[in-house]
Coordinates of C-alpha atoms in Angstrom, one line a residue:
M293 CA 119.9 118.3 113.1
Q294 CA 120.6 117.0 109.6
T295 CA 118.6 113.8 109.7
I296 CA 115.8 112.3 111.7
T297 CA 114.5 108.8 111.6
L298 CA 110.8 107.9 112.1
R299 CA 108.6 105.1 112.4
R300 CA 107.2 104.7 108.9
P301 CA 104.1 107.0 108.8
D302 CA 100.4 106.5 108.1
D303 CA 97.9 108.7 106.3
W304 CA 94.7 108.7 108.1
H305 CA 92.7 110.4 105.3
L306 CA 93.6 109.7 101.6
H307 CA 91.8 109.7 98.2
L308 CA 93.1 107.3 95.9
R309 CA 90.3 107.5 93.2
D310 CA 90.1 104.6 90.8
G311 CA 91.1 103.5 87.4
A312 CA 93.8 105.1 85.6
M313 CA 94.2 107.9 88.3
L314 CA 94.3 105.2 90.9
Q315 CA 97.4 103.6 88.9
G316 CA 98.9 107.0 88.5
V317 CA 98.9 108.4 92.2
I318 CA 99.2 105.3 94.5
G319 CA 103.1 105.2 94.1
D320 CA 103.5 108.5 95.7
T321 CA 101.9 107.4 99.0
S322 CA 103.1 103.6 99.1
R323 CA 106.6 105.0 98.6
H324 CA 106.4 106.7 102.2
F325 CA 103.4 105.5 104.0
A326 CA 102.7 102.1 105.5
R327 CA 98.8 102.3 105.8
A328 CA 96.2 104.8 104.7
I329 CA 92.3 105.1 105.3
I330 CA 91.0 105.2 102.0
M331 CA 88.1 107.4 101.2
P332 CA 84.9 105.9 99.8
N333 CA 83.5 108.6 97.7
L334 CA 83.9 107.0 94.3
V335 CA 81.5 107.0 91.5
P336 CA 79.6 104.8 92.4
P337 CA 80.5 105.1 96.1
V338 CA 81.7 102.2 98.3
V339 CA 78.4 101.6 100.3
T340 CA 78.9 97.9 101.2
T341 CA 81.3 95.6 102.4
A342 CA 81.4 93.8 99.0
N343 CA 82.2 97.0 97.2
A344 CA 85.2 97.7 99.8
A345 CA 86.6 94.3 99.0
A346 CA 86.5 94.8 95.4
Y347 CA 87.9 98.3 95.5
R348 CA 90.7 96.9 97.9
E349 CA 91.4 94.4 95.2
R350 CA 91.9 97.3 92.7
I351 CA 94.3 98.9 95.0
M352 CA 96.4 96.3 95.7
A353 CA 96.8 95.2 91.9
A354 CA 97.7 98.9 91.2
L355 CA 100.6 98.8 93.9
P356 CA 104.0 99.4 92.3
A357 CA 106.2 96.1 92.5
G358 CA 107.8 95.5 95.9
D359 CA 105.9 98.3 97.6
R360 CA 104.4 97.4 101.1
F361 CA 101.1 99.1 101.7
Q362 CA 98.0 98.4 103.5
P363 CA 94.8 100.1 102.3
L364 CA 92.3 100.6 105.3
M365 CA 89.0 100.6 104.0
T366 CA 86.1 102.5 104.7
L367 CA 82.3 102.4 103.9
Y368 CA 80.4 105.6 102.4
L369 CA 77.2 106.3 104.9
T370 CA 74.1 106.5 103.4
E371 CA 70.4 106.7 104.9
Q372 CA 70.0 103.2 103.7
T373 CA 73.2 101.6 104.8
S374 CA 72.7 98.1 106.6
P375 CA 73.8 97.9 110.1
D376 CA 74.1 94.1 109.7
D377 CA 76.5 94.7 106.5
V378 CA 78.7 97.2 108.6
E379 CA 79.1 94.9 111.4
A380 CA 80.1 91.9 109.2
G381 CA 82.7 94.2 107.6
K382 CA 84.5 95.1 110.8
T383 CA 84.1 91.4 112.0
S384 CA 85.9 90.3 109.0
G385 CA 88.6 92.8 109.4
L386 CA 88.0 94.5 106.2
I387 CA 86.1 97.8 107.3
T388 CA 88.3 100.3 109.5
A389 CA 85.8 103.2 109.6
V390 CA 82.8 104.6 108.1
K391 CA 82.6 108.0 106.7
L392 CA 79.8 110.5 107.1
Y393 CA 79.6 113.0 104.2
P394 CA 76.7 115.4 104.5
A395 CA 75.1 115.6 101.2
G396 CA 76.7 118.1 98.8
A397 CA 79.8 118.9 101.1
T398 CA 82.4 117.9 98.9
T399 CA 83.4 115.9 95.7
N400 CA 81.0 113.0 95.1
S401 CA 78.9 113.6 98.2
H402 CA 75.5 114.0 96.7
G403 CA 74.7 110.6 97.9
G404 CA 75.6 111.5 101.6
V405 CA 73.4 112.0 104.6
R406 CA 70.5 114.4 104.7
D407 CA 69.0 113.6 107.6
I408 CA 71.1 112.2 110.4
E409 CA 68.0 110.7 112.0
K410 CA 67.9 108.0 109.4
A411 CA 71.4 107.0 109.9
M412 CA 70.9 106.4 113.4
P413 CA 70.3 102.6 113.4
V414 CA 73.9 102.3 111.8
L415 CA 75.5 104.7 114.3
E416 CA 74.0 103.0 117.3
R417 CA 75.3 99.6 116.0
M418 CA 78.7 101.2 115.3
A419 CA 78.6 102.5 118.9
K420 CA 77.9 99.0 120.1
I421 CA 80.7 97.3 118.1
G422 CA 83.4 100.2 118.4
L423 CA 83.7 101.1 114.7
P424 CA 84.8 104.5 114.5
L425 CA 82.9 107.3 112.5
C426 CA 85.0 109.5 110.3
V427 CA 83.1 112.8 109.6
H428 CA 83.4 115.4 107.2
G429 CA 82.5 118.1 109.6
E430 CA 80.5 120.9 107.5
V431 CA 77.0 121.6 107.2
T432 CA 75.7 122.1 103.8
T433 CA 72.8 124.5 104.1
P434 CA 72.8 127.6 101.7
E435 CA 72.3 130.2 104.4
V436 CA 75.5 129.4 106.3
D437 CA 78.7 130.8 105.2
I438 CA 81.3 128.5 103.7
F439 CA 83.8 129.6 106.2
D440 CA 81.5 128.9 109.1
R441 CA 80.2 125.5 107.9
E442 CA 82.5 123.6 110.5
A443 CA 81.7 125.6 113.5
V444 CA 77.9 125.3 112.6
F445 CA 78.3 121.6 112.2
I446 CA 79.9 121.2 115.5
E447 CA 77.0 122.9 117.2
T448 CA 74.0 121.6 115.4
V449 CA 75.0 118.1 114.3
L450 CA 78.3 116.6 116.0
D451 CA 77.6 117.9 119.7
P452 CA 74.0 116.7 119.6
L453 CA 75.1 113.3 118.2
R454 CA 77.9 112.9 120.6
R455 CA 75.4 113.8 123.6
R456 CA 73.0 111.1 122.2
L457 CA 75.7 108.4 121.7
P458 CA 78.8 109.1 123.8
E459 CA 80.2 105.6 123.3
L460 CA 80.4 106.5 119.4
K461 CA 84.2 107.1 118.6
V462 CA 84.3 110.0 116.0
T463 CA 87.0 111.2 114.3
M464 CA 86.7 115.0 112.9
E465 CA 88.6 114.5 109.6
H466 CA 90.6 117.3 108.1
V467 CA 89.9 120.0 111.2
T468 CA 90.4 123.7 109.6
T469 CA 89.1 125.8 112.6
K470 CA 90.3 126.8 116.0
D471 CA 86.7 125.9 116.8
G472 CA 87.4 122.5 116.0
I473 CA 90.8 122.1 117.8
D474 CA 89.1 123.5 120.9
Y475 CA 85.9 121.1 120.7
I476 CA 88.3 118.3 120.4
K477 CA 90.4 119.4 123.3
E478 CA 87.3 119.9 125.3
A479 CA 86.1 116.3 124.9
K480 CA 86.6 113.9 127.6
A481 CA 86.7 110.8 125.7
N482 CA 85.8 109.2 122.0
L483 CA 86.9 112.2 119.9
A484 CA 90.1 112.8 117.8
G485 CA 90.9 115.1 114.9
S486 CA 93.0 114.4 111.5
I487 CA 94.8 117.7 110.2
T488 CA 96.0 118.0 106.7
T489 CA 99.3 119.0 105.6
H490 CA 98.0 121.9 103.2
H491 CA 95.9 123.3 106.2
L492 CA 99.0 123.7 108.2
I493 CA 100.5 125.8 105.5
I494 CA 98.1 128.0 103.6
N495 CA 95.2 130.4 104.9
R496 CA 92.4 131.7 102.5
N497 CA 94.9 134.4 100.9
A498 CA 96.4 131.7 99.1
I499 CA 93.2 131.1 97.2
L500 CA 92.3 134.7 96.5
V501 CA 95.2 137.1 96.9
G502 CA 96.5 138.2 93.5
G503 CA 93.9 136.3 91.5
I504 CA 92.1 133.1 92.1
R505 CA 94.5 130.2 92.4
P506 CA 92.3 126.9 91.9
H507 CA 95.2 124.6 92.9
Y508 CA 94.9 125.9 96.5
Y509 CA 91.1 125.4 96.7
C510 CA 89.9 122.5 98.8
L511 CA 86.9 121.5 101.1
P512 CA 86.8 122.3 103.7
V513 CA 88.2 125.5 102.3
A514 CA 91.2 127.2 104.1
K515 CA 90.4 129.6 106.8
R516 CA 91.8 132.9 108.5
E517 CA 95.2 132.8 109.7
H518 CA 94.4 132.5 113.4
H519 CA 92.8 128.9 112.5
R520 CA 95.8 128.0 110.6
L521 CA 97.8 128.9 113.7
A522 CA 95.7 126.7 116.1
L523 CA 96.0 123.9 113.6
R524 CA 99.8 124.1 113.8
A525 CA 99.8 124.6 117.7
A526 CA 97.7 121.2 117.8
A527 CA 99.7 119.4 115.3
V528 CA 103.3 120.0 117.1
S529 CA 101.9 119.7 120.6
G530 CA 102.3 116.1 120.7
D531 CA 98.6 115.6 121.8
R532 CA 97.6 112.1 121.0
R533 CA 94.3 113.1 120.0
F534 CA 95.8 115.0 116.6
F535 CA 97.3 113.0 113.9
L536 CA 98.1 113.2 110.1
G537 CA 95.2 112.7 107.4
T538 CA 96.5 114.7 104.3
D539 CA 93.4 114.6 102.3
S540 CA 95.5 114.1 99.4
A541 CA 93.0 114.5 96.6
P542 CA 93.9 114.3 92.9
H543 CA 91.8 116.1 90.1
V544 CA 93.2 116.4 86.7
D545 CA 94.1 120.0 85.9
P546 CA 91.2 120.8 83.3
L547 CA 88.7 120.2 86.1
K548 CA 90.5 122.4 88.4
E549 CA 91.4 125.2 86.0
C550 CA 87.7 125.9 84.8
A551 CA 84.6 128.1 85.6
C552 CA 83.4 125.7 88.4
G553 CA 86.8 123.9 89.6
C554 CA 86.8 120.9 91.8
A555 CA 88.0 120.9 95.5
G556 CA 91.2 119.0 96.3
I557 CA 94.6 119.6 96.8
Y558 CA 97.5 117.0 95.8
T559 CA 100.1 116.5 98.5
A560 CA 101.1 112.7 98.5
I561 CA 104.2 113.2 96.8
N562 CA 105.8 115.9 99.3
T563 CA 103.8 115.7 102.3
M564 CA 106.7 114.6 104.4
S565 CA 109.0 117.2 103.1
C566 CA 106.4 119.8 103.9
L567 CA 105.7 118.6 107.5
A568 CA 109.5 118.4 108.4
H569 CA 109.6 122.1 107.4
V570 CA 106.9 123.0 109.4
F571 CA 107.9 121.1 112.5
E572 CA 111.3 122.4 112.2
D573 CA 109.7 126.2 111.8
E574 CA 107.9 125.4 115.2
G575 CA 110.9 123.9 116.9
A576 CA 109.2 120.4 117.3
L577 CA 111.1 118.0 115.1
D578 CA 111.0 115.6 118.0
R579 CA 107.3 115.4 117.9
L580 CA 107.1 115.0 114.3
E581 CA 106.8 111.2 114.6
A582 CA 104.0 111.3 117.2
F583 CA 102.0 113.4 114.5
T584 CA 102.9 111.0 111.6
S585 CA 103.5 107.7 113.0
L586 CA 102.2 107.2 116.5
N587 CA 98.9 108.9 117.4
G588 CA 96.8 107.8 114.5
P589 CA 97.8 104.2 115.2
A590 CA 96.7 104.6 118.8
W591 CA 93.7 106.1 118.1
Y592 CA 92.6 103.3 115.5
G593 CA 93.6 100.5 117.7
L594 CA 96.6 99.3 115.4
P595 CA 100.3 98.9 116.3
A596 CA 102.7 101.5 115.2
N597 CA 104.9 100.5 112.2
E598 CA 108.0 98.7 112.9
E599 CA 109.7 100.0 109.8
T600 CA 111.3 103.3 110.0
I601 CA 112.0 106.3 107.4
T602 CA 114.7 108.7 107.7
L603 CA 114.5 112.5 106.4
V604 CA 117.8 114.3 105.5
R605 CA 117.9 117.9 105.4
R606 CA 119.7 119.0 102.2
A607 CA 121.7 121.9 101.5
Q608 CA 120.0 122.7 98.3
P609 CA 116.3 122.7 97.9
V610 CA 114.6 119.4 97.0
V611 CA 112.8 119.8 93.7
F612 CA 109.5 117.9 93.2
P613 CA 107.5 117.9 90.0
A614 CA 105.1 120.8 89.4
R615 CA 102.8 118.3 88.1
I616 CA 102.6 114.6 87.6
E617 CA 101.4 112.8 84.6
T618 CA 98.5 109.9 85.1
G619 CA 96.6 107.8 82.7
A620 CA 93.4 110.2 83.5
G621 CA 95.4 113.3 82.9
P622 CA 98.0 115.7 84.5
V623 CA 97.5 116.6 88.3
T624 CA 99.3 119.6 89.8
V625 CA 101.4 119.2 92.9
F626 CA 100.9 121.2 96.0
D627 CA 103.3 124.3 96.1
P628 CA 103.9 125.2 99.7
M629 CA 105.2 128.5 98.5
F630 CA 108.6 128.3 100.1
A631 CA 111.8 126.1 99.6
L632 CA 111.9 122.5 100.8
H633 CA 115.2 121.0 102.1
W634 CA 113.7 117.9 103.9
D635 CA 113.8 114.9 101.7
V636 CA 112.8 111.3 102.5
A637 CA 116.2 109.5 102.1

């Protein structure tokens, strides 16, 4: 197969940042993607519907001329979040989901939830009105090994929450373990998972073998190879509970290449080429559209996009820049460590 045409894809987990960084990266997403769920972990975070409305305006103002793109806004859950404000945001059509960051789990998450009990009034209202909860599924207690955080979160936080509020619709974002994949598969209802581009391609060796390579460091951190293979099997299966959420997360190089580097991998520019390579490797190009364009909208109750994109398999490798320049500084682009031949025509 030399060409493949898909409904225009969506990204169900995206970091756009703000200011000069937003202006520098948004075109890499809006060029290919019709919609994206926008992460709210700015400084300060997007904690109210008014914050989300203002952030959406800044996103729309930064769009390259002629690009058609819809940012799907989220709220950053805190222990003080107002259930009434959350409901008003959903009723207005502005808010697509609420994001749970355990405090300290990832970039700009220090204001997240420490005691889930204090967030229960909001979660109960969300269950009642049908507003999805997106979770960064890791515990942050220091005694838990970083590679075990996701499995422990499922056992100690997520499963008890879902038993208490079975009607709450939950997206496990950026699933990284076989434990997470299996937990989603075993659920009878109201649970799905997004999978990133980079977690389909790298395992933890990419970060550590041959020296510390900061541009493969992300949170949740990449795991052992058997976890990566479980993610790939889920992504290419066509199972409607799994869909693309790139977690594309730009950081300027000086903040990645330092003694305490930031977590995040920038994949917006080459995600579709990387995914076509993965699905071709797995003999599943016919299921790429389900993962990128169909399963996510179905989960979030939105129509699939009518527009299409076409990917072409080039004889010569497609060359992407090693880094992009933004007004905030240089951002290194994800290198999958193999040649990419698929290109968005």
